[in-house]
GROMACS .gro file of C-alpha atoms in nm:
model
  284
    1MET     CA    1   2.142   4.496  -2.673
    2PRO     CA    2   1.855   4.473  -2.940
    3THR     CA    3   1.483   4.317  -2.781
    4ALA     CA    4   1.415   3.955  -2.950
    5THR     CA    5   1.018   3.931  -2.957
    6ARG     CA    6   0.902   3.561  -3.008
    7SER     CA    7   0.701   3.634  -3.282
    8ALA     CA    8   1.032   3.599  -3.507
    9GLY     CA    9   1.040   3.356  -3.745
   10ARG     CA   10   0.688   3.221  -3.718
   11ASP     CA   11   0.513   3.031  -3.984
   12VAL     CA   12   0.163   2.996  -3.778
   13HIS     CA   13  -0.060   3.308  -3.828
   14ILE     CA   14  -0.403   3.362  -3.667
   15TYR     CA   15  -0.645   3.624  -3.786
   16ASN     CA   16  -1.009   3.715  -3.776
   17VAL     CA   17  -1.170   3.635  -4.116
   18ASP     CA   18  -1.339   3.969  -4.010
   19ASP     CA   19  -1.022   4.225  -3.999
   20PRO     CA   20  -0.766   3.985  -4.219
   21ALA     CA   21  -0.439   4.286  -4.194
   22THR     CA   22  -0.430   4.207  -3.831
   23VAL     CA   23  -0.267   3.985  -3.700
   24LEU     CA   24  -0.389   3.818  -3.361
   25GLY     CA   25  -0.147   3.533  -3.284
   26GLY     CA   26   0.055   3.265  -3.375
   27LEU     CA   27   0.355   2.978  -3.339
   28ILE     CA   28   0.632   2.827  -3.456
   29LEU     CA   29   0.574   2.499  -3.650
   30THR     CA   30   0.715   2.240  -3.446
   31ASN     CA   31   0.670   1.863  -3.399
   32GLY     CA   32   0.384   1.697  -3.249
   33VAL     CA   33   0.121   2.020  -3.293
   34THR     CA   34  -0.230   1.878  -3.434
   35ASN     CA   35  -0.500   2.044  -3.555
   36ALA     CA   36  -0.685   1.991  -3.194
   37ASN     CA   37  -0.344   2.171  -3.008
   38PHE     CA   38  -0.414   2.439  -3.267
   39TYR     CA   39  -0.743   2.473  -3.118
   40SER     CA   40  -0.669   2.452  -2.802
   41VAL     CA   41  -0.377   2.733  -2.856
   42VAL     CA   42  -0.647   2.977  -3.073
   43GLU     CA   43  -0.883   2.933  -2.640
   44ILE     CA   44  -0.628   3.029  -2.493
   45ILE     CA   45  -0.496   3.331  -2.658
   46VAL     CA   46  -0.860   3.441  -2.784
   47LEU     CA   47  -1.203   3.531  -2.597
   48PHE     CA   48  -1.520   3.383  -2.699
   49ASP     CA   49  -1.873   3.432  -2.627
   50GLN     CA   50  -1.977   3.202  -2.896
   51ASP     CA   51  -1.894   2.866  -3.041
   52TYR     CA   52  -1.626   2.936  -3.364
   53PHE     CA   53  -1.392   2.682  -3.606
   54LEU     CA   54  -1.093   2.774  -3.826
   55ARG     CA   55  -1.032   2.840  -4.195
   56ASP     CA   56  -0.696   2.731  -4.312
   57GLU     CA   57  -0.599   3.019  -4.612
   58GLY     CA   58  -0.784   2.768  -4.908
   59GLY     CA   59  -1.083   2.811  -4.726
   60THR     CA   60  -1.073   2.449  -4.564
   61THR     CA   61  -1.248   2.389  -4.216
   62VAL     CA   62  -0.983   2.234  -4.006
   63GLN     CA   63  -1.063   1.998  -3.772
   64ARG     CA   64  -1.046   1.934  -3.420
   65ASP     CA   65  -0.852   1.617  -3.494
   66ASP     CA   66  -0.503   1.441  -3.419
   67HIS     CA   67  -0.373   1.540  -3.840
   68PRO     CA   68  -0.027   1.767  -3.795
   69LEU     CA   69  -0.097   2.103  -3.797
   70ARG     CA   70   0.068   2.304  -4.133
   71SER     CA   71   0.227   2.644  -4.176
   72GLY     CA   72   0.005   2.866  -4.305
   73ASN     CA   73  -0.266   3.145  -4.214
   74TYR     CA   74  -0.559   3.059  -3.991
   75TYR     CA   75  -0.885   3.256  -3.949
   76ILE     CA   76  -1.143   3.243  -3.757
   77HIS     CA   77  -1.506   3.225  -3.794
   78THR     CA   78  -1.780   3.296  -3.528
   79ASN     CA   79  -2.101   3.485  -3.522
   80GLY     CA   80  -1.998   3.676  -3.157
   81SER     CA   81  -1.711   3.866  -3.104
   82VAL     CA   82  -1.298   3.810  -3.077
   83THR     CA   83  -1.127   3.930  -2.795
   84VAL     CA   84  -0.756   3.891  -2.768
   85ASN     CA   85  -0.646   3.790  -2.392
   86ASN     CA   86  -0.510   4.061  -2.216
   87GLU     CA   87  -0.368   3.841  -1.902
   88VAL     CA   88   0.008   3.842  -1.878
   89PRO     CA   89   0.245   3.539  -1.803
   90LEU     CA   90   0.428   3.620  -1.509
   91LEU     CA   91   0.795   3.713  -1.565
   92ARG     CA   92   1.057   3.396  -1.536
   93THR     CA   93   1.388   3.493  -1.603
   94VAL     CA   94   1.709   3.269  -1.565
   95SER     CA   95   1.808   3.258  -1.224
   96LEU     CA   96   2.056   3.019  -1.055
   97GLN     CA   97   1.877   3.017  -0.720
   98THR     CA   98   2.101   2.914  -0.421
   99GLY     CA   99   2.083   2.947  -0.035
  100THR     CA  100   1.920   2.820   0.291
  101ARG     CA  101   1.552   2.864   0.163
  102VAL     CA  102   1.582   2.642  -0.140
  103GLU     CA  103   1.841   2.378  -0.021
  104SER     CA  104   1.612   2.102   0.077
  105PHE     CA  105   1.372   2.186  -0.248
  106CYS     CA  106   1.691   2.097  -0.428
  107ASP     CA  107   1.751   1.806  -0.227
  108ALA     CA  108   1.411   1.682  -0.311
  109VAL     CA  109   1.383   1.733  -0.690
  110ARG     CA  110   1.725   1.576  -0.746
  111ASP     CA  111   1.606   1.290  -0.543
  112ARG     CA  112   1.281   1.220  -0.694
  113ASP     CA  113   1.382   1.311  -1.031
  114ARG     CA  114   1.780   1.170  -1.071
  115ARG     CA  115   1.767   1.307  -1.504
  116CYS     CA  116   1.628   1.590  -1.688
  117VAL     CA  117   1.211   1.509  -1.729
  118ILE     CA  118   1.182   1.640  -2.070
  119THR     CA  119   1.519   1.498  -2.239
  120GLY     CA  120   1.580   1.249  -2.021
  121ARG     CA  121   1.970   1.233  -2.017
  122PRO     CA  122   2.017   1.060  -1.699
  123ALA     CA  123   2.275   1.273  -1.437
  124LEU     CA  124   2.513   0.980  -1.422
  125ASP     CA  125   2.697   1.063  -1.137
  126ALA     CA  126   2.403   1.104  -0.918
  127ASP     CA  127   2.458   0.815  -0.645
  128TYR     CA  128   2.817   1.049  -0.551
  129GLY     CA  129   2.542   1.382  -0.528
  130ILE     CA  130   2.719   1.522  -0.789
  131TYR     CA  131   2.442   1.707  -1.043
  132TRP     CA  132   2.695   1.897  -1.256
  133GLY     CA  133   2.540   1.994  -1.625
  134PHE     CA  134   2.102   1.959  -1.407
  135GLN     CA  135   1.942   2.213  -1.207
  136ALA     CA  136   1.639   2.244  -0.997
  137ALA     CA  137   1.402   2.421  -1.158
  138HIS     CA  138   1.076   2.651  -0.943
  139ILE     CA  139   0.802   2.542  -1.189
  140PHE     CA  140   0.614   2.876  -1.054
  141PRO     CA  141   0.875   3.059  -0.972
  142LEU     CA  142   1.006   3.144  -0.614
  143ALA     CA  143   1.047   3.580  -0.692
  144TYR     CA  144   0.638   3.599  -0.712
  145GLU     CA  145   0.566   3.403  -0.386
  146GLY     CA  146   0.374   3.691  -0.248
  147HIS     CA  147   0.085   3.614  -0.588
  148TRP     CA  148   0.129   3.239  -0.449
  149ASP     CA  149   0.067   3.341  -0.103
  150ALA     CA  150  -0.215   3.536  -0.225
  151GLN     CA  151  -0.390   3.316  -0.454
  152ASN     CA  152  -0.374   3.011  -0.161
  153TYR     CA  153  -0.183   2.882  -0.476
  154CYS     CA  154  -0.073   2.655  -0.166
  155ARG     CA  155  -0.385   2.458  -0.180
  156TRP     CA  156  -0.253   2.255  -0.460
  157ILE     CA  157   0.056   2.129  -0.252
  158THR     CA  158  -0.001   1.790  -0.072
  159ILE     CA  159   0.366   1.753   0.009
  160PRO     CA  160   0.492   1.999   0.187
  161PRO     CA  161   0.929   2.085   0.223
  162ALA     CA  162   1.094   1.961   0.478
  163THR     CA  163   1.183   2.306   0.640
  164GLU     CA  164   0.876   2.408   0.701
  165SER     CA  165   1.004   2.781   0.701
  166ALA     CA  166   1.128   2.744   0.348
  167GLY     CA  167   0.723   2.788   0.226
  168THR     CA  168   0.476   2.553   0.048
  169ILE     CA  169   0.658   2.745  -0.300
  170ASN     CA  170   0.971   2.514  -0.242
  171SER     CA  171   0.755   2.214  -0.232
  172VAL     CA  172   0.899   1.949  -0.430
  173GLN     CA  173   0.554   1.919  -0.661
  174ASN     CA  174   0.592   2.264  -0.806
  175GLY     CA  175   0.945   2.170  -0.907
  176MET     CA  176   1.206   1.943  -1.152
  177LEU     CA  177   1.488   1.840  -1.256
  178LEU     CA  178   1.658   2.009  -1.600
  179ASP     CA  179   1.957   2.007  -1.818
  180ASN     CA  180   2.094   2.396  -1.757
  181THR     CA  181   1.998   2.481  -2.153
  182ILE     CA  182   1.671   2.326  -2.079
  183HIS     CA  183   1.651   2.512  -1.766
  184THR     CA  184   1.691   2.851  -1.957
  185LEU     CA  185   1.414   2.788  -2.200
  186PHE     CA  186   1.202   2.626  -1.924
  187ASP     CA  187   1.241   3.024  -1.740
  188LEU     CA  188   1.198   3.170  -2.083
  189TYR     CA  189   0.831   3.025  -2.221
  190VAL     CA  190   1.046   2.811  -2.463
  191ILE     CA  191   0.944   2.463  -2.381
  192SER     CA  192   0.613   2.385  -2.192
  193ILE     CA  193   0.438   2.108  -2.123
  194ASN     CA  194   0.087   2.040  -2.190
  195PRO     CA  195  -0.119   1.857  -1.875
  196ASP     CA  196  -0.449   1.817  -2.166
  197ASP     CA  197  -0.248   1.673  -2.436
  198ASN     CA  198  -0.077   1.349  -2.213
  199TYR     CA  199   0.183   1.582  -2.047
  200LYS     CA  200   0.331   1.682  -2.449
  201ILE     CA  201   0.609   1.866  -2.428
  202VAL     CA  202   0.530   2.163  -2.680
  203CYS     CA  203   0.854   2.404  -2.826
  204PHE     CA  204   0.781   2.753  -2.919
  205ARG     CA  205   1.113   2.821  -3.114
  206HIS     CA  206   1.284   2.587  -3.333
  207ASP     CA  207   1.390   2.281  -3.122
  208SER     CA  208   1.761   2.165  -3.133
  209PHE     CA  209   1.711   1.910  -2.851
  210GLY     CA  210   1.455   1.709  -3.069
  211VAL     CA  211   1.205   1.725  -2.789
  212ALA     CA  212   0.893   1.855  -2.934
  213GLY     CA  213   0.576   1.631  -2.923
  214LYS     CA  214   0.734   1.365  -2.694
  215TYR     CA  215   0.580   1.337  -2.388
  216LEU     CA  216   0.713   1.295  -2.043
  217ASP     CA  217   0.782   0.955  -1.953
  218GLN     CA  218   0.566   0.770  -1.722
  219GLN     CA  219   0.781   0.700  -1.459
  220PHE     CA  220   0.817   1.063  -1.355
  221LEU     CA  221   0.380   1.087  -1.440
  222GLU     CA  222   0.359   0.745  -1.210
  223ASP     CA  223   0.570   0.898  -0.933
  224PRO     CA  224   0.318   1.085  -0.558
  225ARG     CA  225   0.564   1.348  -0.549
  226ARG     CA  226   0.548   1.459  -0.887
  227PRO     CA  227   0.457   1.845  -0.990
  228VAL     CA  228   0.110   1.912  -0.977
  229ASP     CA  229  -0.100   2.006  -1.302
  230GLN     CA  230  -0.205   2.327  -1.204
  231LEU     CA  231   0.110   2.457  -1.213
  232LEU     CA  232   0.204   2.293  -1.525
  233LEU     CA  233   0.090   2.645  -1.781
  234LEU     CA  234   0.133   2.744  -2.144
  235THR     CA  235   0.259   3.070  -2.200
  236ASN     CA  236   0.044   3.268  -2.432
  237MET     CA  237   0.143   3.357  -2.744
  238LYS     CA  238  -0.047   3.603  -2.895
  239GLY     CA  239   0.049   3.926  -3.098
  240ALA     CA  240   0.389   4.033  -3.084
  241GLY     CA  241   0.437   3.782  -2.816
  242GLU     CA  242   0.650   3.884  -2.437
  243PRO     CA  243   0.966   3.990  -2.504
  244ALA     CA  244   1.279   3.746  -2.516
  245PHE     CA  245   1.478   3.884  -2.232
  246GLU     CA  246   1.808   3.912  -2.257
  247VAL     CA  247   2.007   3.645  -2.031
  248ASP     CA  248   2.396   3.666  -2.119
  249PHE     CA  249   2.586   3.931  -1.913
  250PRO     CA  250   2.948   3.927  -1.970
  251PRO     CA  251   3.172   3.963  -1.702
  252GLY     CA  252   3.198   4.377  -1.689
  253SER     CA  253   2.897   4.421  -1.872
  254ASP     CA  254   2.601   4.657  -1.735
  255MET     CA  255   2.381   4.444  -1.607
  256MET     CA  256   2.148   4.623  -1.452
  257GLY     CA  257   2.196   4.920  -1.718
  258GLU     CA  258   2.083   4.612  -1.980
  259ILE     CA  259   1.763   4.565  -1.770
  260MET     CA  260   1.658   4.915  -1.684
  261SER     CA  261   1.659   4.944  -2.046
  262GLY     CA  262   1.459   4.622  -2.171
  263PRO     CA  263   1.106   4.557  -2.131
  264ARG     CA  264   0.939   4.532  -1.840
  265ALA     CA  265   1.216   4.664  -1.693
  266ALA     CA  266   1.093   4.733  -1.329
  267GLU     CA  267   0.904   4.465  -1.274
  268ARG     CA  268   1.236   4.211  -1.384
  269MET     CA  269   1.453   4.424  -1.190
  270GLU     CA  270   1.209   4.357  -0.891
  271PHE     CA  271   1.191   4.011  -1.007
  272GLU     CA  272   1.598   3.945  -1.002
  273LEU     CA  273   1.666   4.103  -0.677
  274PHE     CA  274   1.361   3.904  -0.508
  275SER     CA  275   1.504   3.588  -0.690
  276ARG     CA  276   1.881   3.639  -0.556
  277LEU     CA  277   1.798   3.767  -0.197
  278GLY     CA  278   1.473   3.604  -0.118
  279VAL     CA  279   1.578   3.242  -0.125
  280HIS     CA  280   1.788   3.347   0.192
  281ILE     CA  281   1.575   3.469   0.420
  282ASN     CA  282   1.359   3.211   0.613
  283ARG     CA  283   0.946   3.254   0.664
  284ILE     CA  284   0.881   3.359   1.026
   0.00000   0.00000   0.00000
């Protein structure tokens, strides 16, 4: 299958005014994106050593305000250097995780949320333990537990999982209950939550759920068990963007072959193996 990129369909593009032929990044304009949000986006994908400002293609300076962003080309003006951030986001692909290590994680996320926290759709049969159509999603990928430990991300966790051997990465504070499809889009970095803008929901592709520009509800935010802000990160949007990984493998298809012939093959294969095996191995 051909590999898609996240840049397809973008209607907002970012350039350095000194190099107007090279696209530095961009996005698909969805509801709720303001001029101030756009400046935040630019500061994610570009590193500056001096102050800067943006102008649109008509030469008008873009203010850092709450006016809705318009589609078009935008140009960075600065007396300093303009360097694209080369940090690559940790790979997340859709993997349904089951096993002893995540059982208490799923139970805790379900008990807290009882609805998709992004769409608000309730799990109407939650009282009967039925969560069909919903999944407990890890915010920080479980397959990168080694990175989690090495960076001491457990310092943000104040509520350890019920089973100590599950590891702090399986804390309820690293999870959200999501609609199945929303979970797929979240794992693909298509939907994110911006804690620096009152927990606004941000969509990086066309929004078929009508959630772009909305905010997480107050009930969720006031729950002391909610995810910690440090884990709610926006993916980068530089250049052509990160590859959009294929996740639909019909029965009988060569899943391994598709992965190995696709982008970032070795990393993704390692991720898939750890996602499937790691959940069954308790920590010592």
